Amino acid sequence: MGLFDAFRGDSPQDQFAKLLLERLKQGGETHEVEYDRESFTLCRAEDDQTFYLGNAMAEYERASEEDRENVIRVFLSTWFTSQFTLPATLEDARTDVLVTVRDRSYFEVDIPLCSEKLALADGLIYSEFAECLAIAPVYDMPTSIRSLSSEDLEAWDVTLYEVIELAKENLREMTEECAQLGELFVFSSGDSHDAARMLLVDVMERLEVSGAPIAMVPNREMLLVTGEDNDEGLQAMVAMAQEGLDHERRISSTAFRLESGNWSPWLPPEGHPLRIAFHLMRVQGQMGDYERQEELLRKRDAASGGSMFYSRFSAMQGEDGAIRTYAIWPGSGTASLPRVDYVMFMASGPDGMPSHLAAVAAWDEVEQLAGDLMTAEDCYPARYRVHDFPDDEVLASLGIAEWVGKK
């Protein structure tokens, strides 16, 4: 009999939550713990400490039968050490201050999406990094990490910049050798801080690679680095990143290029044999971000009684392998458009229903000819509010992109 068999009739998520509740009781938890099915969280009523169970369950399901008990024990350790009190001064805490790298959508989509009452969001601080990533300071403990809040930094009388610089110093001292497969360097030390090592620009610049360094952080426990001019290294990077993305601590499917000390999103140039593979991974990640964002925005609309047309972030791949992302600009009503490669203008008939495709144009061209009808929204991933439909003259100037209609 499996561990879940005792909870037949419930969903796998419910069964996992009940398993943890039983183990918490056995472990000595005396306070009331509430299970929120919608957000898939456990919350300790006494201090409103909230734990999202998605990662723990994913790790549990991925583990072998022999290792599943260890996953439970790590969760229990994390739960009970959450009551840990930080050192009163930065001087006492400094050796255990580190930094974590996450996909930016974790802070701006995933946390708000879980639940409005999710305590993890209270006072949480982070800094945008490399456009689509984010970095946040943490306090390192033997079996878990504790996110640092604005209140923690205030108590230590330190700025976010200062604490991140301290964290980078600590991380540099922890960073020794890495594995090397040809010209692909693999940081996978098992300390759960490998992705954050991309912040160590001086270390990355010392790696012997052909051309500018290219990095990927598919999950928290892996950093891949090679050179933009080494096709073998890039090929190996794609293969390892695809495997590494299937992980409960997933971060990003985007590749980044280091130039003048700064990382920025990167794709191989047009015609490169690996461009499609890198582009496909990036688009798949963007699609997931936009899907979760749309879910969040619709929930907020429902709560406020609002109504908005959220244009879907879509993609298609032609026979030539080229990937094009697109979204629909509707002919009537207010709409919210994701940032895409192409915009499809769907005209409306007298009844307000979609009637025909009036134009299809690249995003830059749309901004140039119809930018006065677009307003950037304050959100990530990027969205633009449109209130009106372009007139016939603008639509005629935009035209229909050459690739539309081709097989």
XYZ file of C-alpha atoms in Angstrom:
407
model
C 0.000 0.000 0.000
C 1.335 3.437 -0.948
C 1.432 6.365 1.436
C -1.481 8.005 -0.376
C -3.807 4.982 -0.248
C -5.182 5.971 3.145
C -6.638 9.119 1.604
C -8.493 7.594 -1.325
C -11.163 9.841 -2.763
C -9.148 13.027 -2.371
C -6.938 14.613 -5.023
C -3.194 13.826 -4.958
C -2.622 17.347 -3.608
C -5.105 16.751 -0.753
C -3.503 13.421 0.036
C -0.046 14.969 0.189
C -1.267 17.779 2.447
C -2.916 15.280 4.798
C 0.273 13.252 4.910
C 2.225 16.345 5.960
C -0.394 17.319 8.539
C -0.096 13.872 10.138
C 3.690 14.078 10.196
C 3.610 17.588 11.661
C 1.389 16.349 14.480
C 3.706 13.414 15.086
C 6.660 15.804 15.036
C 5.272 17.873 17.892
C 3.356 20.704 16.212
C 0.857 21.855 18.863
C -0.669 24.837 17.092
C -3.555 24.801 14.648
C -2.469 24.285 11.029
C -4.902 25.087 8.216
C -4.840 23.593 4.733
C -5.907 25.902 1.890
C -6.814 23.692 -1.062
C -7.052 26.545 -3.582
C -3.562 27.892 -2.940
C -2.157 24.464 -1.951
C -0.642 25.832 1.244
C -0.407 24.993 4.933
C -0.717 27.910 7.334
C 0.122 27.916 11.054
C -2.627 30.002 12.632
C -0.506 31.229 15.552
C 1.930 33.285 13.470
C 0.312 33.123 10.015
C 3.383 31.295 8.709
C 2.452 29.946 5.278
C 4.105 27.165 3.285
C 3.405 26.533 -0.393
C 3.414 22.769 -0.988
C 3.918 22.640 -4.759
C 7.701 22.298 -4.710
C 7.691 19.778 -1.868
C 5.146 17.605 -3.651
C 7.028 17.788 -6.950
C 10.241 16.762 -5.176
C 8.407 13.968 -3.371
C 6.950 12.577 -6.595
C 10.332 12.750 -8.330
C 12.132 10.961 -5.494
C 12.612 7.197 -5.317
C 10.675 5.226 -2.696
C 13.780 5.134 -0.500
C 14.314 8.915 -0.734
C 10.734 10.055 -0.158
C 11.082 9.851 3.608
C 14.035 12.248 3.399
C 11.895 14.727 1.453
C 9.331 14.652 4.265
C 12.033 15.112 6.897
C 13.462 18.130 5.081
C 9.984 19.674 4.955
C 9.494 19.065 8.681
C 12.882 20.580 9.436
C 12.031 23.627 7.348
C 8.659 23.968 9.057
C 10.028 23.903 12.577
C 13.060 26.074 11.810
C 10.721 28.717 10.348
C 10.289 29.902 13.935
C 14.008 30.612 13.976
C 14.867 34.150 15.093
C 17.440 35.968 12.988
C 20.582 37.290 14.681
C 20.005 40.778 16.031
C 22.861 42.365 14.095
C 24.237 42.021 10.602
C 27.671 41.351 12.062
C 26.343 38.208 13.761
C 24.472 37.119 10.628
C 26.929 38.097 7.906
C 28.506 34.665 7.264
C 25.109 33.106 6.521
C 23.698 35.840 4.290
C 23.351 34.638 0.698
C 21.325 35.483 -2.385
C 18.889 33.511 -4.498
C 18.109 33.854 -8.209
C 14.588 33.224 -9.448
C 12.506 33.857 -12.498
C 11.077 37.360 -12.160
C 7.561 35.949 -12.558
C 8.003 34.128 -9.234
C 7.717 37.445 -7.404
C 5.364 39.268 -9.757
C 3.005 36.442 -10.774
C 3.404 33.226 -8.800
C 3.315 34.613 -5.253
C 0.295 36.891 -5.880
C -1.410 34.018 -7.708
C -1.128 31.580 -4.805
C -3.283 33.551 -2.429
C -3.897 37.127 -1.400
C -3.222 36.072 2.181
C 0.044 34.270 1.437
C 2.328 35.490 4.210
C 5.431 34.916 2.114
C 4.640 38.070 0.162
C 4.614 40.303 3.234
C 7.661 42.562 3.125
C 9.447 40.345 0.594
C 12.128 42.245 -1.299
C 13.939 41.558 -4.523
C 15.754 43.301 -7.343
C 15.187 42.840 -11.070
C 18.118 41.224 -12.821
C 18.934 40.525 -16.483
C 15.439 41.719 -17.507
C 13.572 38.483 -16.762
C 15.257 37.272 -13.566
C 15.182 38.537 -10.000
C 17.594 38.310 -7.083
C 16.677 38.313 -3.405
C 18.685 38.092 -0.173
C 18.254 35.024 2.032
C 19.542 33.668 5.312
C 21.111 30.234 4.887
C 20.236 27.471 7.357
C 21.347 23.814 7.418
C 18.251 22.412 5.685
C 16.539 25.466 4.235
C 16.831 29.145 3.425
C 14.840 31.972 4.969
C 13.863 34.898 2.768
C 14.872 38.265 4.167
C 12.240 40.969 4.354
C 12.428 44.727 4.301
C 11.857 44.634 8.065
C 14.887 42.358 8.508
C 17.115 44.736 6.568
C 15.761 47.703 8.471
C 16.559 45.996 11.774
C 20.110 45.420 10.557
C 20.343 48.990 9.223
C 21.485 47.792 5.807
C 20.292 48.497 2.260
C 19.270 45.869 -0.281
C 22.333 46.705 -2.375
C 24.676 46.302 0.614
C 23.237 42.966 1.689
C 23.396 41.577 -1.863
C 27.043 42.633 -2.147
C 27.760 40.864 1.153
C 25.911 37.792 -0.115
C 28.026 37.766 -3.273
C 31.201 37.856 -1.179
C 30.000 34.839 0.803
C 29.014 33.030 -2.376
C 32.423 33.701 -3.912
C 34.115 32.074 -0.910
C 31.875 29.013 -1.347
C 32.633 28.676 -5.061
C 35.465 26.367 -5.981
C 35.842 24.108 -8.988
C 33.100 23.191 -11.433
C 32.665 20.343 -13.891
C 33.796 20.897 -17.462
C 32.513 19.094 -20.546
C 34.605 20.406 -23.384
C 33.870 24.123 -23.317
C 30.678 23.747 -21.274
C 31.154 24.602 -17.592
C 28.615 23.062 -15.193
C 28.134 24.472 -11.694
C 26.157 21.859 -9.759
C 27.624 21.636 -6.274
C 24.481 20.441 -4.503
C 24.358 23.403 -2.105
C 21.237 24.863 -3.816
C 23.073 28.098 -4.671
C 24.490 27.247 -8.092
C 22.123 29.469 -10.110
C 23.125 32.439 -7.972
C 26.736 31.984 -9.045
C 25.975 33.752 -12.321
C 26.151 36.921 -10.192
C 29.888 36.306 -9.778
C 30.798 38.127 -12.967
C 34.522 38.023 -12.246
C 34.375 34.228 -11.955
C 32.368 33.929 -15.183
C 34.796 36.172 -17.065
C 37.734 33.983 -16.063
C 36.237 30.884 -17.683
C 38.053 29.995 -20.892
C 35.277 30.140 -23.483
C 35.123 31.146 -27.156
C 33.442 34.516 -27.471
C 31.237 36.139 -24.862
C 30.034 33.897 -21.991
C 26.529 32.468 -22.431
C 24.716 31.189 -19.329
C 21.540 29.324 -18.470
C 19.991 28.682 -15.049
C 17.326 26.014 -15.674
C 16.921 25.364 -11.951
C 18.276 26.445 -8.599
C 20.877 23.684 -8.549
C 22.427 24.231 -11.979
C 24.369 26.944 -13.784
C 25.583 26.256 -17.326
C 28.174 28.479 -19.008
C 29.813 28.245 -22.431
C 30.989 30.567 -25.203
C 28.749 32.049 -27.875
C 31.193 30.920 -30.596
C 31.392 27.293 -29.494
C 28.628 25.280 -31.177
C 29.489 22.063 -29.333
C 29.203 23.826 -25.988
C 25.911 25.431 -26.978
C 24.533 22.088 -28.174
C 25.437 20.455 -24.868
C 23.924 23.426 -23.020
C 20.595 23.017 -24.805
C 20.431 19.321 -23.966
C 21.296 19.797 -20.278
C 18.999 22.819 -19.886
C 16.021 20.945 -21.339
C 16.549 18.188 -18.808
C 17.216 20.659 -15.999
C 13.956 22.509 -16.596
C 12.033 19.412 -15.483
C 12.698 20.239 -11.848
C 10.607 21.471 -8.923
C 13.068 24.351 -8.426
C 12.834 25.453 -12.052
C 14.029 28.975 -12.818
C 14.355 30.039 -16.449
C 14.422 28.684 -20.012
C 16.164 31.822 -21.311
C 19.857 32.028 -22.222
C 21.870 35.088 -21.161
C 24.940 36.805 -22.628
C 27.566 38.554 -20.508
C 28.881 41.854 -21.854
C 30.571 44.694 -19.963
C 29.727 43.052 -16.658
C 26.003 42.714 -17.356
C 23.817 39.763 -18.330
C 21.016 40.158 -20.891
C 18.689 37.703 -22.704
C 20.338 36.146 -25.757
C 19.508 34.109 -28.832
C 21.916 32.819 -31.484
C 21.790 34.978 -34.633
C 19.430 34.258 -37.528
C 20.600 31.251 -39.510
C 22.528 29.719 -36.612
C 21.862 25.944 -36.396
C 20.866 26.233 -32.727
C 18.725 29.371 -32.890
C 15.465 27.445 -33.139
C 16.295 25.227 -30.147
C 17.157 28.212 -27.923
C 14.189 30.217 -29.187
C 11.763 27.357 -28.586
C 12.878 26.978 -24.975
C 12.529 30.714 -24.367
C 9.055 30.907 -25.919
C 7.830 27.934 -23.906
C 8.909 29.708 -20.740
C 7.255 32.964 -21.790
C 4.053 31.127 -22.610
C 3.908 29.651 -19.126
C 4.535 33.062 -17.546
C 1.757 34.695 -19.562
C -0.703 31.878 -18.858
C -0.215 32.248 -15.100
C -0.339 36.037 -15.396
C -3.657 35.860 -17.242
C -5.029 33.599 -14.509
C -3.936 36.133 -11.883
C -5.430 39.087 -13.755
C -8.735 37.302 -14.321
C -8.945 36.451 -10.625
C -8.433 40.099 -9.746
C -11.037 41.141 -12.299
C -13.538 38.696 -10.814
C -12.891 40.017 -7.308
C -13.361 43.650 -8.371
C -16.231 43.079 -10.784
C -14.136 44.234 -13.734
C -14.085 42.816 -17.231
C -11.199 42.865 -19.662
C -10.233 41.032 -22.843
C -6.817 39.508 -22.227
C -5.226 38.630 -25.519
C -3.431 35.292 -25.389
C 0.335 34.965 -25.880
C 0.448 32.480 -28.766
C 3.145 31.024 -30.984
C 3.460 29.153 -34.240
C 6.339 27.376 -35.929
C 6.618 27.417 -39.719
C 7.986 24.728 -41.981
C 11.300 26.573 -41.904
C 11.343 26.048 -38.137
C 11.098 29.780 -37.384
C 9.020 30.555 -34.280
C 6.752 33.593 -34.254
C 4.791 34.782 -31.243
C 1.572 36.694 -31.804
C -1.485 38.160 -30.109
C -4.903 39.383 -31.230
C -5.850 43.098 -31.160
C -9.675 42.940 -31.165
C -11.745 45.322 -33.267
C -13.915 46.526 -30.398
C -13.614 47.091 -26.662
C -10.640 47.572 -24.375
C -8.014 44.863 -24.406
C -4.687 43.934 -22.824
C -1.991 42.669 -25.206
C 1.171 40.723 -24.288
C 4.465 41.783 -25.852
C 4.877 39.548 -28.924
C 6.646 39.384 -32.297
C 3.497 40.056 -34.349
C 0.090 41.614 -33.761
C -2.978 40.347 -35.602
C -5.695 42.993 -36.007
C -9.114 41.312 -35.985
C -11.776 43.713 -37.265
C -15.347 43.559 -35.959
C -18.605 43.613 -37.876
C -21.641 45.818 -37.113
C -22.701 43.369 -34.406
C -19.366 43.730 -32.626
C -18.334 40.181 -33.456
C -14.989 39.391 -35.175
C -15.385 39.629 -38.939
C -12.017 39.455 -40.702
C -8.257 39.754 -40.311
C -7.478 43.381 -41.184
C -3.698 43.448 -40.709
C -0.733 41.500 -39.342
C 2.462 43.384 -38.533
C 5.650 43.125 -36.516
C 5.570 44.669 -33.040
C 8.076 47.439 -33.832
C 6.034 48.511 -36.838
C 2.841 48.480 -34.770
C 4.468 50.707 -32.159
C 5.611 53.097 -34.883
C 2.220 53.416 -36.629
C -0.261 52.742 -33.821
C 1.759 53.426 -30.687
C -0.514 56.321 -29.718
C -3.274 53.760 -29.105
C -1.112 51.653 -26.756
C -0.315 52.233 -23.086
C 2.276 50.143 -21.264
C 0.858 48.492 -18.152
C 2.769 48.259 -14.883
C 3.231 44.506 -14.809
C 5.520 41.635 -15.697
C 5.521 39.989 -18.188
C 4.936 43.136 -20.245
C 1.411 44.010 -21.347
C -0.104 46.948 -23.218
C -3.597 48.385 -22.823
C -5.403 49.277 -26.070
C -8.674 51.212 -26.096
C -9.286 51.872 -29.801
C -8.820 50.076 -33.101
C -6.524 51.638 -35.725
C -8.299 53.411 -38.571
C -8.352 52.071 -42.137
C -5.376 54.194 -43.184
C -3.151 52.793 -40.428
C -4.347 49.253 -41.093
C -3.542 49.648 -44.791
C -0.054 50.916 -43.913
C 0.510 47.940 -41.607
C -0.677 45.435 -44.212
C -0.441 41.670 -43.918
C 2.960 40.218 -43.006
C 4.536 38.221 -45.814
C 4.643 34.947 -43.867
C 0.898 34.904 -43.100
C -0.932 32.262 -45.070
C 2.198 30.378 -46.063
C 2.399 26.713 -45.232
